[in-house]
Amino acid sequence: MTTLTEGTRSHIRDYLFDTIGFNPTDEQRIILDSPYRFNLVAGGEQAGKSLIASKYLVGRFAETKDRGLYWLVAADYERTRAEFEYLVQDFQNLSILKYASKRVDPGYILLKDDTRIETKSAKDPRTLAMRAPDGILGCEASQLDLETFYRLMGRCAPKRGWMFLSGTFEGSLGWYPQMFTAWASGAEKDARAYSLPSYTNIHLYPGGKDDPEIERLRSASSDDFFMERIEGKPSPPKGLVFPEFRPDAHISEVKYEAGEPVHIWMDPGYAGAYALEVVQVRNEQICVIDEIYEQGLVTDDIIDIAMGRE
């Protein structure tokens, strides 16, 4: 990719946005002007996450020297549709669209300089193992699993590509809100997280934060719901044993080491599930190497399953 000064990048973005008739709000511009390579946006409901994600790609595609390659990645193809359709319209308005498929499962957009934007589904990991892209949009990224996030980070490496994730918190559980907290704090020097509240969508809420409908939602909702679904900020679950736990920092792949002691931890159950963890301890580090989790089985059944494994 080319190396552009921030002033040049900003000038290119402004020209492209003017041409397609997009005038970002102050909150949107902060995100679109982000100097970081990896960005995560947590949006409130109807905040325009897909719109901002597509505009971010529009603002960056001209940075590649030659034809570029970009991915729209989601838990399934259908979740890429909003960004895909926004991009088709924008490139048409820029008079540089060469072709756009009618479908998104999979689909692609081809520009006149042969830059290509492809949809990808996390349900088929093979589609994420192809030629490395210059940039990735993670669509409804909170629905992706942690393994897919790791895979996407790996695909950014060969071309020093960028990644832009956007999604809505789902109960502030999982890797997405934890990653938001880490990136928002500046824990990663090349990454940053932003909130995009619902009321920044002035087309839906002309009064912004003080819009009467936002005030109604604030008074009618729980604090946690309003924080997550409207403000786009995580509301940490109460009673966390390890509040600073981060899957990206504290979880890694481990394998069984033959000849080393194996410990079995179990929580017997029947209708509510029989859980069994298989553990090895290495340098005082707990390594979970296998798990059995079954419903409707008794101990003898679980023993049979365990005896059939290495």
Coordinates of C-alpha atoms in Angstrom, one line a residue:
M1 CA 0.0 0.0 0.0
T2 CA 1.1 3.6 -0.5
T3 CA 2.2 5.7 2.4
L4 CA 0.2 8.9 2.5
T5 CA 0.3 11.8 4.9
E6 CA -2.8 12.3 7.0
G7 CA -3.4 15.6 5.3
T8 CA -3.3 13.9 1.9
R9 CA -5.6 11.1 3.1
S10 CA -8.0 13.6 4.5
H11 CA -8.1 15.6 1.2
I12 CA -8.8 12.4 -0.7
R13 CA -11.6 11.4 1.6
D14 CA -13.2 14.9 1.5
Y15 CA -13.2 14.8 -2.3
L16 CA -14.7 11.4 -2.5
F17 CA -17.3 12.2 0.1
D18 CA -18.3 15.4 -1.6
T19 CA -18.6 13.6 -4.9
I20 CA -21.0 11.0 -3.5
G21 CA -22.9 13.6 -1.5
F22 CA -21.9 12.4 2.0
N23 CA -21.5 14.9 4.7
P24 CA -20.5 13.2 7.9
T25 CA -21.5 14.4 11.4
D26 CA -18.8 15.3 13.9
E27 CA -19.2 11.9 15.6
Q28 CA -18.9 10.1 12.3
R29 CA -15.9 12.1 11.1
I30 CA -13.9 11.2 14.3
I31 CA -14.3 7.6 13.3
L32 CA -13.6 8.1 9.5
D33 CA -10.5 10.2 10.3
S34 CA -9.0 7.5 12.6
P35 CA -5.3 7.2 12.0
Y36 CA -5.2 3.7 13.4
R37 CA -4.8 0.5 11.4
F38 CA -7.4 -1.5 13.3
N39 CA -10.7 0.1 14.3
L40 CA -13.7 -1.2 16.2
V41 CA -17.0 0.6 16.2
A42 CA -19.7 -0.3 18.7
G43 CA -22.9 1.2 17.5
G44 CA -26.3 1.7 19.0
E45 CA -29.4 0.4 17.2
Q46 CA -30.0 2.2 13.9
A47 CA -26.8 4.3 14.4
G48 CA -25.7 3.8 10.8
K49 CA -22.9 1.3 11.4
S50 CA -23.1 -0.2 7.9
L51 CA -23.1 3.2 6.4
I52 CA -20.0 4.3 8.2
A53 CA -18.2 1.1 7.5
S54 CA -18.9 1.4 3.7
K55 CA -17.8 5.0 3.8
Y56 CA -14.6 4.0 5.6
L57 CA -13.7 1.7 2.7
V58 CA -14.6 4.4 0.1
G59 CA -12.2 6.8 1.9
R60 CA -9.3 4.3 1.8
F61 CA -9.6 2.3 -1.4
A62 CA -7.6 5.0 -3.4
E63 CA -4.6 4.4 -1.2
T64 CA -3.4 1.3 -3.1
K65 CA -0.9 1.7 -5.9
D66 CA -2.4 -0.9 -8.1
R67 CA -5.7 -2.8 -8.1
G68 CA -6.8 -3.4 -4.6
L69 CA -8.5 -6.3 -2.9
Y70 CA -11.0 -5.8 0.0
W71 CA -13.2 -8.2 1.9
L72 CA -16.6 -7.8 3.5
V73 CA -16.7 -10.5 6.2
A74 CA -19.7 -11.6 8.3
A75 CA -21.0 -14.6 10.2
D76 CA -22.9 -15.4 7.0
Y77 CA -23.2 -13.8 3.6
E78 CA -26.5 -12.1 4.2
R79 CA -25.0 -9.9 6.9
T80 CA -22.7 -8.3 4.3
R81 CA -25.7 -7.0 2.2
A82 CA -26.0 -3.5 3.7
E83 CA -22.4 -2.6 3.2
F84 CA -22.3 -4.2 -0.2
E85 CA -25.3 -2.2 -1.4
Y86 CA -24.0 1.1 0.0
L87 CA -20.6 0.5 -1.8
V88 CA -22.3 -0.3 -5.1
Q89 CA -24.2 2.9 -4.9
D90 CA -21.2 4.9 -3.9
F91 CA -19.0 3.6 -6.7
Q92 CA -21.7 4.2 -9.2
N93 CA -21.9 7.8 -8.0
L94 CA -18.1 8.0 -8.4
S95 CA -18.5 6.7 -12.0
I96 CA -15.9 4.0 -11.4
L97 CA -18.1 0.9 -11.0
K98 CA -17.3 -1.8 -13.6
Y99 CA -19.5 -4.6 -12.3
A100 CA -21.4 -5.7 -9.3
S101 CA -23.0 -9.1 -8.8
K102 CA -26.7 -9.4 -8.1
R103 CA -26.1 -11.8 -5.2
V104 CA -24.0 -11.5 -2.1
D105 CA -23.7 -15.3 -1.3
P106 CA -20.9 -14.9 -2.5
G107 CA -20.8 -11.6 -4.3
Y108 CA -18.2 -9.1 -5.6
I109 CA -17.8 -5.6 -6.8
L110 CA -15.3 -4.8 -9.6
L111 CA -14.1 -1.3 -10.2
K112 CA -12.7 0.1 -13.5
D113 CA -9.1 -0.2 -12.2
D114 CA -9.8 -3.9 -11.4
T115 CA -10.0 -3.2 -7.7
R116 CA -12.2 -6.0 -6.3
I117 CA -14.4 -6.1 -3.2
E118 CA -15.5 -9.6 -2.2
T119 CA -18.1 -10.9 0.4
K120 CA -16.9 -13.7 2.7
S121 CA -18.7 -15.9 5.2
A122 CA -17.1 -17.1 8.4
K123 CA -19.2 -20.3 8.0
D124 CA -16.7 -21.3 5.3
P125 CA -13.2 -20.7 6.7
R126 CA -11.7 -21.7 3.4
T127 CA -12.9 -18.4 1.9
L128 CA -10.6 -16.6 4.4
A129 CA -7.5 -18.5 3.3
M130 CA -7.2 -17.0 -0.1
R131 CA -5.0 -14.1 -1.4
A132 CA -4.5 -11.5 1.4
P133 CA -6.6 -8.4 1.1
D134 CA -5.6 -4.7 1.5
G135 CA -8.4 -4.1 3.9
I136 CA -11.3 -5.9 5.7
L137 CA -14.7 -4.7 6.8
G138 CA -16.1 -6.9 9.6
C139 CA -19.9 -6.6 9.1
E140 CA -22.0 -7.2 12.3
A141 CA -18.6 -8.1 13.8
S142 CA -20.0 -8.9 17.2
Q143 CA -21.6 -12.0 15.6
L144 CA -18.2 -13.3 14.5
D145 CA -16.4 -15.8 16.8
L146 CA -13.0 -15.2 18.3
E147 CA -11.3 -17.7 16.0
T148 CA -12.5 -15.8 12.9
F149 CA -11.2 -12.6 14.4
Y150 CA -7.7 -14.2 14.8
R151 CA -7.9 -15.5 11.3
L152 CA -8.8 -12.0 9.9
M153 CA -5.9 -10.4 11.8
G154 CA -3.6 -13.0 10.3
R155 CA -4.9 -12.2 6.8
C156 CA -4.1 -8.5 7.3
A157 CA -0.4 -9.3 7.9
P158 CA 1.0 -10.0 4.4
K159 CA 0.0 -6.7 2.9
R160 CA 0.0 -4.7 6.2
G161 CA -3.7 -4.3 5.6
W162 CA -6.3 -2.6 7.7
M163 CA -9.4 -3.9 9.4
F164 CA -12.6 -2.1 10.4
L165 CA -15.1 -3.9 12.6
S166 CA -18.6 -2.7 13.4
G167 CA -21.3 -4.2 15.4
T168 CA -23.8 -3.9 18.3
F169 CA -23.2 -5.3 21.8
E170 CA -25.2 -8.4 22.7
G171 CA -25.4 -8.3 26.4
S172 CA -21.8 -7.1 26.7
L173 CA -20.6 -10.8 26.6
G174 CA -17.9 -12.4 24.5
W175 CA -14.8 -11.1 22.9
Y176 CA -16.3 -8.1 21.1
P177 CA -17.0 -5.9 24.2
Q178 CA -13.8 -7.0 25.8
M179 CA -11.8 -6.0 22.7
F180 CA -13.7 -2.7 22.7
T181 CA -12.6 -2.0 26.2
A182 CA -9.0 -2.9 25.5
W183 CA -8.7 -0.9 22.3
A184 CA -10.6 2.1 23.7
S185 CA -8.1 2.3 26.5
G186 CA -5.1 2.4 24.1
A187 CA -3.8 -1.0 25.2
E188 CA -3.0 -1.7 21.5
K189 CA -0.9 1.0 19.9
D190 CA -2.2 0.3 16.4
A191 CA -5.9 -0.1 17.3
R192 CA -8.7 2.1 18.6
A193 CA -12.4 1.6 19.5
Y194 CA -15.2 4.0 19.1
S195 CA -18.8 4.3 20.2
L196 CA -21.5 5.4 17.7
P197 CA -24.7 6.2 19.6
S198 CA -28.1 5.8 18.0
Y199 CA -28.8 9.5 18.3
T200 CA -25.9 10.4 16.1
N201 CA -28.2 9.3 13.2
I202 CA -29.8 12.7 12.8
H203 CA -32.1 11.4 10.1
L204 CA -33.9 9.3 12.7
Y205 CA -33.3 11.5 15.7
P206 CA -33.1 15.2 14.5
G207 CA -32.8 16.3 18.1
G208 CA -29.6 14.2 18.7
K209 CA -29.0 13.3 22.3
D210 CA -31.9 15.4 23.4
D211 CA -34.4 14.0 20.9
P212 CA -37.7 13.3 22.6
E213 CA -37.6 9.7 21.4
I214 CA -34.2 9.2 22.9
E215 CA -35.4 10.7 26.1
R216 CA -38.3 8.3 26.1
L217 CA -36.0 5.3 25.6
R218 CA -33.8 6.6 28.4
S219 CA -36.6 6.7 30.9
A220 CA -38.3 3.5 29.7
S221 CA -35.2 1.3 29.5
S222 CA -32.8 -0.2 32.1
D223 CA -29.4 1.6 32.4
D224 CA -27.6 -1.5 31.0
F225 CA -29.9 -1.7 27.9
F226 CA -29.6 2.0 27.2
M227 CA -25.8 2.0 27.6
E228 CA -25.4 -1.0 25.2
R229 CA -28.1 -0.7 22.7
I230 CA -28.4 3.1 22.4
E231 CA -25.0 4.6 23.5
G232 CA -22.9 1.7 22.0
K233 CA -20.9 1.3 25.2
P234 CA -20.4 -2.0 27.0
S235 CA -22.1 -2.6 30.4
P236 CA -19.9 -5.2 32.1
P237 CA -21.9 -8.1 33.5
K238 CA -22.1 -7.9 37.3
G239 CA -20.1 -10.3 39.4
L240 CA -17.3 -11.0 37.0
V241 CA -14.5 -12.9 38.8
F242 CA -11.8 -11.5 36.5
P243 CA -13.0 -8.0 35.2
E244 CA -9.9 -7.5 33.1
F245 CA -10.2 -10.8 31.3
R246 CA -9.6 -10.5 27.5
P247 CA -9.9 -13.5 25.2
D248 CA -7.3 -12.1 22.8
A249 CA -4.7 -11.7 25.5
H250 CA -5.5 -14.6 27.9
I251 CA -6.6 -17.4 25.6
S252 CA -4.4 -19.4 23.2
E253 CA -4.4 -22.7 21.5
V254 CA -2.9 -25.6 23.5
K255 CA -2.4 -29.3 22.7
Y256 CA -2.2 -32.5 24.6
E257 CA 1.3 -33.4 25.7
A258 CA 1.7 -37.2 25.8
G259 CA 3.2 -38.5 29.0
E260 CA 2.3 -35.6 31.1
P261 CA -0.3 -36.0 33.9
V262 CA -4.0 -35.4 33.0
H263 CA -6.5 -33.9 35.4
I264 CA -10.2 -34.4 35.1
W265 CA -12.6 -31.7 36.4
M266 CA -16.3 -32.5 36.3
D267 CA -19.6 -31.0 37.1
P268 CA -22.1 -33.9 36.9
G269 CA -25.5 -33.2 35.5
Y270 CA -28.3 -34.7 33.4
A271 CA -30.9 -32.4 32.0
G272 CA -28.7 -29.4 32.7
A273 CA -25.6 -31.0 31.1
Y274 CA -22.7 -33.1 32.4
A275 CA -19.6 -31.0 32.0
L276 CA -16.1 -32.5 32.0
E277 CA -12.9 -30.6 31.5
V278 CA -9.6 -32.3 30.7
V279 CA -6.6 -30.4 32.0
Q280 CA -2.8 -30.4 32.0
V281 CA -0.8 -28.0 34.2
R282 CA 2.3 -26.6 32.7
N283 CA 4.5 -24.2 34.7
E284 CA 1.6 -23.5 36.9
Q285 CA -0.5 -22.6 33.9
I286 CA -3.9 -24.3 33.5
C287 CA -4.3 -25.8 30.0
V288 CA -7.7 -27.1 29.0
I289 CA -6.9 -29.7 26.3
D290 CA -10.4 -31.2 25.9
E291 CA -14.0 -31.0 27.0
I292 CA -17.0 -33.2 27.2
Y293 CA -20.3 -31.5 27.5
E294 CA -23.4 -33.6 27.1
Q295 CA -27.1 -33.5 28.2
G296 CA -29.2 -36.5 29.2
L297 CA -26.2 -38.8 29.9
V298 CA -25.1 -40.4 33.2
T299 CA -21.6 -41.0 34.5
D300 CA -21.1 -44.4 32.8
D301 CA -22.0 -42.8 29.4
I302 CA -19.4 -40.0 30.0
I303 CA -16.8 -42.6 31.0
D304 CA -17.4 -44.4 27.7
I305 CA -16.9 -41.1 25.8
A306 CA -13.7 -40.3 27.7
M307 CA -12.2 -43.7 27.3
G308 CA -12.6 -43.3 23.5
R309 CA -10.3 -40.3 23.5
E310 CA -6.6 -40.0 23.5

